[in-house]
Coordinates of C-alpha atoms and ligand atoms in Angstrom, one line a residue:
M2 CA -11.1 -3.4 -47.2
E3 CA -8.1 -4.4 -49.6
A4 CA -7.2 -8.0 -50.4
E5 CA -5.1 -9.5 -47.6
A6 CA -1.5 -8.8 -48.2
P7 CA 1.3 -10.8 -46.3
L8 CA 3.2 -9.0 -43.8
D9 CA 6.7 -8.3 -44.8
T10 CA 9.8 -9.9 -43.3
R11 CA 11.1 -6.8 -41.5
T12 CA 7.6 -6.2 -40.0
L13 CA 7.5 -9.9 -38.8
A14 CA 10.9 -9.5 -37.4
R15 CA 9.8 -6.4 -35.5
I16 CA 6.7 -8.2 -34.2
H17 CA 9.0 -11.1 -32.9
S18 CA 11.3 -8.6 -31.0
A19 CA 8.3 -6.8 -29.8
L20 CA 6.6 -9.8 -28.4
Q21 CA 9.8 -10.8 -26.8
A22 CA 10.1 -7.5 -25.1
V23 CA 6.4 -8.1 -23.8
L24 CA 7.2 -11.5 -22.4
R25 CA 10.3 -10.0 -20.4
T26 CA 8.5 -7.2 -18.8
E27 CA 6.6 -7.6 -15.4
D28 CA 4.7 -4.6 -15.6
W29 CA 1.9 -4.6 -18.4
K30 CA 1.9 -0.7 -19.0
E31 CA 5.7 -1.1 -19.6
G32 CA 5.0 -4.3 -21.8
L33 CA 2.5 -2.3 -23.7
D34 CA 4.8 0.6 -24.2
S35 CA 7.5 -1.6 -25.7
L36 CA 5.0 -3.6 -27.8
L37 CA 3.8 -0.1 -29.4
A38 CA 7.4 1.4 -29.7
C39 CA 8.4 -1.7 -31.7
L40 CA 5.6 -1.5 -34.1
R41 CA 5.5 2.3 -34.3
A42 CA 7.2 2.0 -37.9
D43 CA 4.5 -0.3 -39.1
F44 CA 1.5 1.2 -37.5
V45 CA 1.3 4.8 -37.2
Y46 CA -1.1 6.7 -34.8
D47 CA -1.3 9.9 -32.8
N48 CA -3.1 8.6 -29.6
V49 CA -4.0 5.4 -28.1
A50 CA -6.2 4.8 -25.1
I51 CA -7.9 1.8 -23.4
Y52 CA -11.3 2.0 -22.0
M53 CA -12.1 -0.6 -19.5
L54 CA -15.5 -1.9 -18.4
D55 CA -16.2 -1.4 -14.8
S56 CA -18.5 -4.3 -14.1
R57 CA -19.7 -2.5 -10.9
T58 CA -20.7 0.8 -12.3
N59 CA -21.3 -0.5 -16.1
G60 CA -19.2 2.7 -17.0
V61 CA -15.8 2.8 -18.6
D62 CA -12.6 3.8 -17.1
V63 CA -9.3 4.7 -19.1
N64 CA -6.5 2.8 -17.6
Y65 CA -3.9 3.5 -20.3
A66 CA -3.3 6.5 -22.6
R67 CA -0.4 7.5 -24.6
A68 CA 0.0 10.5 -27.0
V69 CA 2.9 10.2 -29.5
G70 CA 1.9 11.7 -32.8
R71 CA 1.8 15.2 -34.3
G72 CA -0.9 17.5 -33.5
K73 CA -1.8 15.1 -30.6
H74 CA -4.5 15.6 -28.0
A75 CA -2.8 15.7 -24.3
E76 CA -2.5 12.2 -22.8
A77 CA -5.0 13.2 -20.1
D78 CA -7.7 14.1 -22.5
V79 CA -9.2 10.9 -23.9
S80 CA -12.7 12.1 -24.8
W81 CA -11.7 11.6 -28.5
G82 CA -12.0 7.8 -28.2
E83 CA -15.0 7.3 -25.7
G84 CA -17.6 7.3 -28.4
I85 CA -16.3 4.7 -30.5
A86 CA -15.1 2.7 -27.4
E87 CA -18.9 2.5 -26.0
H88 CA -19.8 1.3 -29.7
V89 CA -17.0 -1.3 -29.5
L90 CA -18.2 -2.5 -26.2
A91 CA -22.0 -2.6 -27.3
K92 CA -21.1 -4.5 -30.6
N93 CA -18.1 -6.6 -29.5
Q94 CA -16.5 -6.0 -32.7
I95 CA -13.7 -4.1 -34.5
L96 CA -15.0 -0.6 -35.8
I97 CA -13.5 2.0 -37.9
E98 CA -14.5 5.6 -37.9
T99 CA -13.4 8.2 -40.4
P100 CA -14.4 11.9 -40.5
Q101 CA -17.3 12.8 -42.7
S102 CA -15.8 16.1 -43.9
H103 CA -13.5 18.4 -44.9
D104 CA -9.8 18.6 -45.5
D105 CA -9.6 22.0 -44.5
S106 CA -10.8 21.5 -41.1
P107 CA -8.1 21.6 -38.3
R108 CA -6.2 18.3 -37.8
L109 CA -7.8 17.5 -34.4
E110 CA -11.1 17.6 -35.8
L111 CA -10.5 14.9 -38.4
P112 CA -10.1 11.9 -36.2
H113 CA -9.7 8.4 -38.0
L114 CA -10.6 6.0 -35.3
I115 CA -10.1 2.3 -34.8
G116 CA -11.6 0.6 -32.0
L117 CA -10.9 -3.0 -31.0
P118 CA -12.4 -5.3 -28.3
L119 CA -10.3 -6.6 -25.6
Q120 CA -11.3 -10.1 -24.6
I121 CA -10.0 -10.6 -21.1
G122 CA -10.5 -14.0 -19.3
G123 CA -13.1 -15.0 -21.8
R124 CA -15.2 -12.0 -21.2
L125 CA -15.4 -8.7 -23.1
G126 CA -13.3 -6.4 -20.7
G127 CA -12.7 -3.3 -22.5
A128 CA -11.9 -1.6 -25.8
M129 CA -8.6 -0.3 -27.1
V130 CA -8.8 2.8 -29.5
F131 CA -6.3 4.3 -31.7
V132 CA -6.7 7.6 -33.4
R133 CA -4.8 9.4 -36.2
F134 CA -5.6 12.9 -36.8
A135 CA -6.5 13.8 -40.5
G136 CA -5.7 10.2 -41.5
P137 CA -4.4 8.3 -43.6
L138 CA -7.0 5.8 -44.0
Y139 CA -6.5 2.2 -42.3
T140 CA -5.3 -0.4 -44.6
E141 CA -5.9 -4.1 -44.0
E142 CA -2.5 -4.5 -42.9
H143 CA -2.9 -1.8 -40.4
I144 CA -6.1 -3.3 -39.1
R145 CA -4.4 -6.7 -38.8
L146 CA -1.6 -5.2 -37.0
A147 CA -3.9 -3.0 -34.7
S148 CA -5.8 -6.3 -34.0
L149 CA -2.5 -8.3 -33.2
I150 CA -1.8 -5.5 -30.8
S151 CA -5.2 -5.7 -29.3
L152 CA -4.8 -9.4 -28.7
W153 CA -1.5 -9.0 -27.1
T154 CA -2.9 -6.3 -24.9
A155 CA -5.8 -8.4 -24.0
S156 CA -3.2 -11.3 -22.9
L157 CA -1.0 -8.5 -21.0
L158 CA -4.3 -7.5 -19.2
E159 CA -5.3 -11.0 -18.4
R160 CA -1.8 -11.6 -17.0
K161 CA -2.3 -8.8 -14.6
T162 CA -5.6 -9.8 -13.5
L163 CA -4.2 -13.3 -12.8
K164 CA -1.2 -11.6 -10.9
D165 CA -3.5 -9.3 -8.9
A166 CA -5.8 -12.4 -8.1
R167 CA -2.8 -14.5 -7.0
S168 CA -1.4 -11.8 -4.7
E169 CA -4.8 -11.2 -3.2
L170 CA -5.1 -14.9 -2.5
E171 CA -1.7 -15.0 -0.9
S172 CA -2.6 -12.1 1.3
V173 CA -5.7 -13.9 2.5
Q174 CA -3.8 -17.0 2.9
R175 CA -1.2 -15.2 5.1
Q176 CA -3.8 -13.5 6.9
M177 CA -5.6 -17.0 7.6
R178 CA -2.2 -18.3 9.0
L179 CA -1.4 -15.2 10.9
Q180 CA -4.9 -15.6 12.7
D181 CA -4.1 -19.1 13.3
D182 CA -0.8 -18.2 15.0
F183 CA -2.4 -15.5 16.8
V184 CA -4.7 -17.9 18.9
S185 CA -1.9 -19.6 20.2
T186 CA 0.2 -16.3 20.9
I187 CA -2.8 -14.6 22.6
S188 CA -3.5 -17.7 24.6
H189 CA 0.1 -17.7 25.8
E190 CA 0.1 -13.7 26.2
L191 CA -3.1 -13.9 28.3
R192 CA -1.8 -16.9 30.5
T193 CA 1.4 -15.5 31.5
P194 CA 0.3 -12.4 33.5
L195 CA -2.7 -14.3 34.7
G196 CA -0.4 -17.0 36.1
F197 CA 1.6 -14.3 38.0
I198 CA -1.5 -12.5 39.2
K199 CA -2.9 -16.0 40.4
G200 CA 0.6 -17.1 42.0
Y201 CA 1.4 -14.2 43.9
S202 CA -2.1 -13.3 45.3
T203 CA -2.4 -16.9 46.2
S204 CA 0.9 -16.6 48.1
L205 CA 0.0 -13.4 49.9
L206 CA -3.4 -15.1 50.9
R207 CA -1.8 -18.1 52.6
Q208 CA -2.8 -18.7 56.2
D209 CA 0.3 -20.7 57.0
T210 CA 2.8 -18.0 55.9
T211 CA 3.4 -14.5 56.9
W212 CA 5.4 -12.2 54.7
D213 CA 7.3 -9.3 55.7
E214 CA 6.3 -5.8 54.5
N215 CA 9.1 -5.7 51.7
T216 CA 8.1 -9.0 50.3
Q217 CA 4.3 -8.2 50.2
R218 CA 5.3 -4.8 48.5
E219 CA 7.2 -6.8 45.9
F220 CA 4.3 -9.2 45.2
L221 CA 1.9 -6.4 45.1
T222 CA 4.1 -4.7 42.5
I223 CA 4.2 -7.7 40.4
I224 CA 0.4 -8.1 40.6
D225 CA -0.1 -4.4 39.7
E226 CA 2.5 -4.6 36.8
E227 CA 1.0 -7.7 35.3
T228 CA -2.4 -6.4 35.7
D229 CA -1.3 -3.3 33.6
R230 CA 0.0 -5.7 31.0
L231 CA -3.1 -7.6 30.8
T232 CA -5.2 -4.4 30.4
Q233 CA -2.6 -3.3 27.8
L234 CA -3.0 -6.5 25.9
I235 CA -7.0 -6.4 26.1
D236 CA -7.0 -2.7 25.0
N237 CA -4.8 -3.5 22.0
M238 CA -7.0 -6.3 21.0
L239 CA -10.1 -4.2 21.1
E240 CA -8.4 -1.4 19.6
S241 CA -7.2 -3.3 16.5
A242 CA -10.7 -4.9 16.1
R243 CA -12.4 -1.3 16.3
L244 CA -9.7 0.1 13.8
Q245 CA -10.3 -2.8 11.6
S246 CA -14.1 -2.5 11.6
K247 CA -13.5 1.5 11.2
T248 CA -15.8 2.2 14.4
I249 CA -13.3 4.7 15.9
Q250 CA -14.1 8.3 15.7
F251 CA -11.1 10.5 15.6
K252 CA -11.1 13.9 17.2
F253 CA -9.0 16.0 14.9
Q254 CA -7.6 19.4 16.3
P255 CA -4.5 21.5 15.5
L256 CA -1.8 20.1 17.7
R257 CA 1.9 20.5 18.1
L258 CA 3.6 17.3 17.1
D259 CA 6.9 18.3 18.8
A260 CA 5.4 18.7 22.1
L261 CA 3.4 15.6 21.8
I262 CA 6.4 13.5 21.2
G263 CA 8.2 15.2 23.9
D264 CA 5.5 14.4 26.4
V265 CA 5.4 10.9 25.4
A266 CA 9.1 10.7 25.7
Q267 CA 9.1 12.2 29.2
R268 CA 6.4 9.7 30.4
V269 CA 8.5 6.8 28.9
Q270 CA 11.7 8.0 30.6
V271 CA 9.8 7.8 34.2
H272 CA 9.8 4.0 33.7
E273 CA 13.0 3.8 31.6
V274 CA 15.4 6.0 33.4
S275 CA 18.6 4.8 31.7
L276 CA 16.9 5.0 28.1
E277 CA 19.0 7.7 26.0
I278 CA 16.4 9.6 24.0
K279 CA 17.7 12.0 21.7
L280 CA 14.9 14.7 20.3
D281 CA 16.1 16.3 17.3
F282 CA 13.2 18.8 16.3
A283 CA 13.2 21.4 13.6
E284 CA 10.5 24.1 13.7
I285 CA 7.2 22.8 12.5
P286 CA 3.6 24.4 12.4
P287 CA 0.8 22.7 14.2
I288 CA -0.9 19.9 12.1
P289 CA -4.5 18.7 12.4
G290 CA -4.4 15.3 14.5
D291 CA -6.1 13.4 17.2
S292 CA -3.6 13.7 20.1
M293 CA -4.7 10.8 22.0
R294 CA -4.2 8.3 19.0
L295 CA -1.0 9.9 17.8
S296 CA 0.5 9.5 21.4
Q297 CA -0.7 5.9 21.1
V298 CA 1.5 5.6 17.9
F299 CA 4.6 7.0 19.7
E300 CA 4.1 5.0 22.7
N301 CA 3.9 1.9 20.5
L302 CA 7.1 2.8 18.8
F303 CA 9.0 3.3 22.1
V304 CA 7.6 0.0 23.6
N305 CA 8.8 -1.7 20.5
A306 CA 12.2 -0.1 20.5
I307 CA 12.5 -1.0 24.1
K308 CA 11.6 -4.7 23.4
Y309 CA 13.5 -5.2 20.3
A310 CA 16.3 -2.9 20.8
P311 CA 17.1 -3.2 24.4
G312 CA 20.0 -0.7 25.5
S313 CA 19.9 1.0 22.3
P314 CA 19.8 4.9 22.1
L315 CA 16.8 6.3 20.3
R316 CA 16.8 9.2 18.1
I317 CA 13.7 11.0 17.0
H318 CA 14.1 13.5 14.1
L319 CA 11.2 15.9 13.3
E320 CA 11.1 18.1 10.2
R321 CA 8.9 19.8 7.9
G322 CA 8.3 18.7 4.3
R323 CA 6.4 20.7 1.5
N324 CA 3.0 19.6 2.4
N325 CA 3.8 17.3 5.7
V326 CA 5.8 16.8 8.6
R327 CA 8.0 14.0 8.6
V328 CA 9.1 11.9 11.9
A329 CA 12.0 9.5 11.6
F330 CA 12.1 7.1 14.7
S331 CA 15.5 5.4 14.9
D332 CA 17.0 2.8 17.2
K333 CA 20.4 1.0 16.9
G334 CA 19.2 -2.4 17.6
P335 CA 19.4 -5.7 15.5
G336 CA 17.0 -4.3 12.9
I337 CA 14.4 -6.1 11.0
P338 CA 15.5 -8.4 7.9
D339 CA 14.3 -6.8 4.5
G340 CA 12.2 -9.6 3.6
Y341 CA 9.9 -9.0 6.5
L342 CA 9.8 -5.4 6.4
P343 CA 6.6 -5.2 4.1
F344 CA 4.7 -7.2 6.5
I345 CA 5.3 -5.8 9.9
F346 CA 2.3 -3.3 9.7
E347 CA -0.1 -6.2 8.9
R348 CA -2.5 -7.4 11.7
F349 CA -0.8 -10.1 13.8
Y350 CA 2.3 -10.0 11.9
R351 CA 5.4 -11.0 14.0
V352 CA 8.8 -11.5 12.3
P353 CA 9.3 -15.5 12.6
G354 CA 11.8 -17.3 14.9
Q355 CA 12.0 -14.5 17.7
T356 CA 12.1 -15.3 21.5
I357 CA 10.4 -11.9 22.6
T358 CA 6.7 -12.2 23.1
G359 CA 4.2 -9.9 21.4
T360 CA 0.9 -10.2 19.5
G361 CA 1.7 -8.5 16.2
L362 CA -0.8 -5.7 16.7
G363 CA 1.2 -2.7 17.7
L364 CA 2.4 -1.7 14.5
Y365 CA -0.9 -2.5 12.8
I366 CA -2.6 -0.2 15.2
C367 CA -0.1 2.5 14.5
K368 CA -0.6 2.2 10.7
Q369 CA -4.5 2.4 10.9
I370 CA -4.0 5.7 13.2
I371 CA -1.7 7.2 10.7
L372 CA -4.0 6.3 7.6
A373 CA -6.8 7.8 9.4
H374 CA -4.8 11.0 9.4
H375 CA -4.1 10.6 5.6
G376 CA -0.5 9.9 6.5
K377 CA 2.1 7.3 5.7
I378 CA 4.2 5.1 7.9
W379 CA 6.9 2.7 6.8
A380 CA 10.2 1.2 8.3
E381 CA 13.7 1.0 6.9
S382 CA 16.5 -1.2 8.5
V383 CA 20.0 -2.3 8.0
M384 CA 20.7 -5.6 9.7
G385 CA 22.8 -5.1 12.7
Q386 CA 22.6 -1.3 12.5
G387 CA 19.0 -0.8 13.7
A388 CA 15.6 0.2 12.5
T389 CA 14.0 3.6 11.5
F390 CA 10.2 4.1 11.5
F391 CA 9.2 7.0 9.4
I392 CA 5.8 8.8 9.7
E393 CA 4.5 11.5 7.4
L394 CA 1.5 13.7 8.2
P395 CA -0.2 16.3 6.1
L396 CA 0.1 20.0 7.2
D397 CA -3.3 20.8 5.8
P398 CA -6.5 20.1 7.3
L399 CA -8.1 16.9 6.3
P400 CA -10.4 16.7 3.3
Ligands
LIG23 P1 4.7 -7.2 18.6 O1 5.8 -6.4 19.0 O2 3.4 -7.5 19.5 O3 5.3 -8.5 17.9 P2 4.2 -5.1 16.3 O4 3.2 -4.9 15.3 O5 4.4 -3.9 17.3 O6 4.0 -6.5 17.2 O7 5.7 -5.6 15.8 C1 5.6 -6.6 14.6 C2 7.0 -7.0 14.4 O8 8.0 -6.1 14.1 C3 7.6 -7.6 15.7 O9 7.1 -8.8 16.1 C4 9.1 -7.4 15.6 O10 9.6 -8.6 15.1 C5 9.2 -6.2 14.6 N1 9.9 -5.0 15.2 C6 8.9 -4.0 15.6 N2 9.8 -2.9 16.0 C7 11.0 -3.3 16.0 C8 12.3 -2.7 16.1 N3 12.3 -1.4 16.8 N4 13.4 -3.3 16.0 C9 13.5 -4.6 15.4 N5 12.2 -5.2 15.2 C10 11.0 -4.7 15.3

């Protein structure tokens, strides 16, 4: 190696602005992109890749690769750095490899490699490798710059690990809070129908009073409806527990989604005579699906729309995408505030501060069913103008 030379002022200025750019970026890959872009004039390379140690499999995964130079390999091809990355990981030190031969070989057969260990959270977590095809040789200053880049990369990765851990912790904490709320919600939800059933059946059984036929019928209807509500609640609880433990068997068959949604709408209309439902369906081919489970999804969306957007007309739009069919289920109710939208599909989650009762299970069940179909479900909403639930289901048979 050459004797240490001081970094010149311009390089220092570029390092300074590079590090500022890194500090400003949330996404670690973007951060690293800007760091590398700022130092491009001082440290020339063709390709760079990061090989992370996978502690479970003991193998390496590539989680960053860029190709910027002349005669470069494709970004997706990172085999050029695997060997040196494994050596760096075994030795935990900076390694430089230069080609043995021959100036007349093709560029891509003359890789000059520099591999640097990445210490993440006090442990060797991966290796960063740069390659220059056909040189030039790395100078002492280049090695120092590469080392500086690798230290910042490690700190970016450490920041990402901490961020992931924090959001996982927050999600577990939220789940625990939701579980606590659920116990009080569920006891209320179980007691209310039970209270009705007990009250009206006790009244009917009273020896000292006689009820005319109409009143008897009215009481029995209430008992009947409340029993249905209780059954539905218990079914939902069991269903969500089974979906969570993945013990439900789905029966996939080709099905016509337009017919299925039409059937559900008809059943809903029997009870909700004044509900305005507009079906706006394009031609779509059959899709692979479990008809019972998918009906459940649309029943849930109807139940929610009736509960949370009472009196609103509903529009269900069905169209074909490139590889999927897409449903948009819209109401014109009060909508869902933006800040709550990401959470409404979580188990037990209910938008806070509302008076309408529920358990927070309906949309969780919908999401699990759609995921089992390799589809997607999400909601969009403009406050005061309503909510739209989107569902995408693949056209092709499932893998
Ligand atoms: P539940 O209805 O039992 O609370 P869900 O999982 O079905 O549980 O819904 C979660 C939350 O999403 C509800 O508490 C409600 O606040 C909100 N929500 C669902 N559908 C709508 C809708 N169509 N309009 C407004 N809010 C809705």
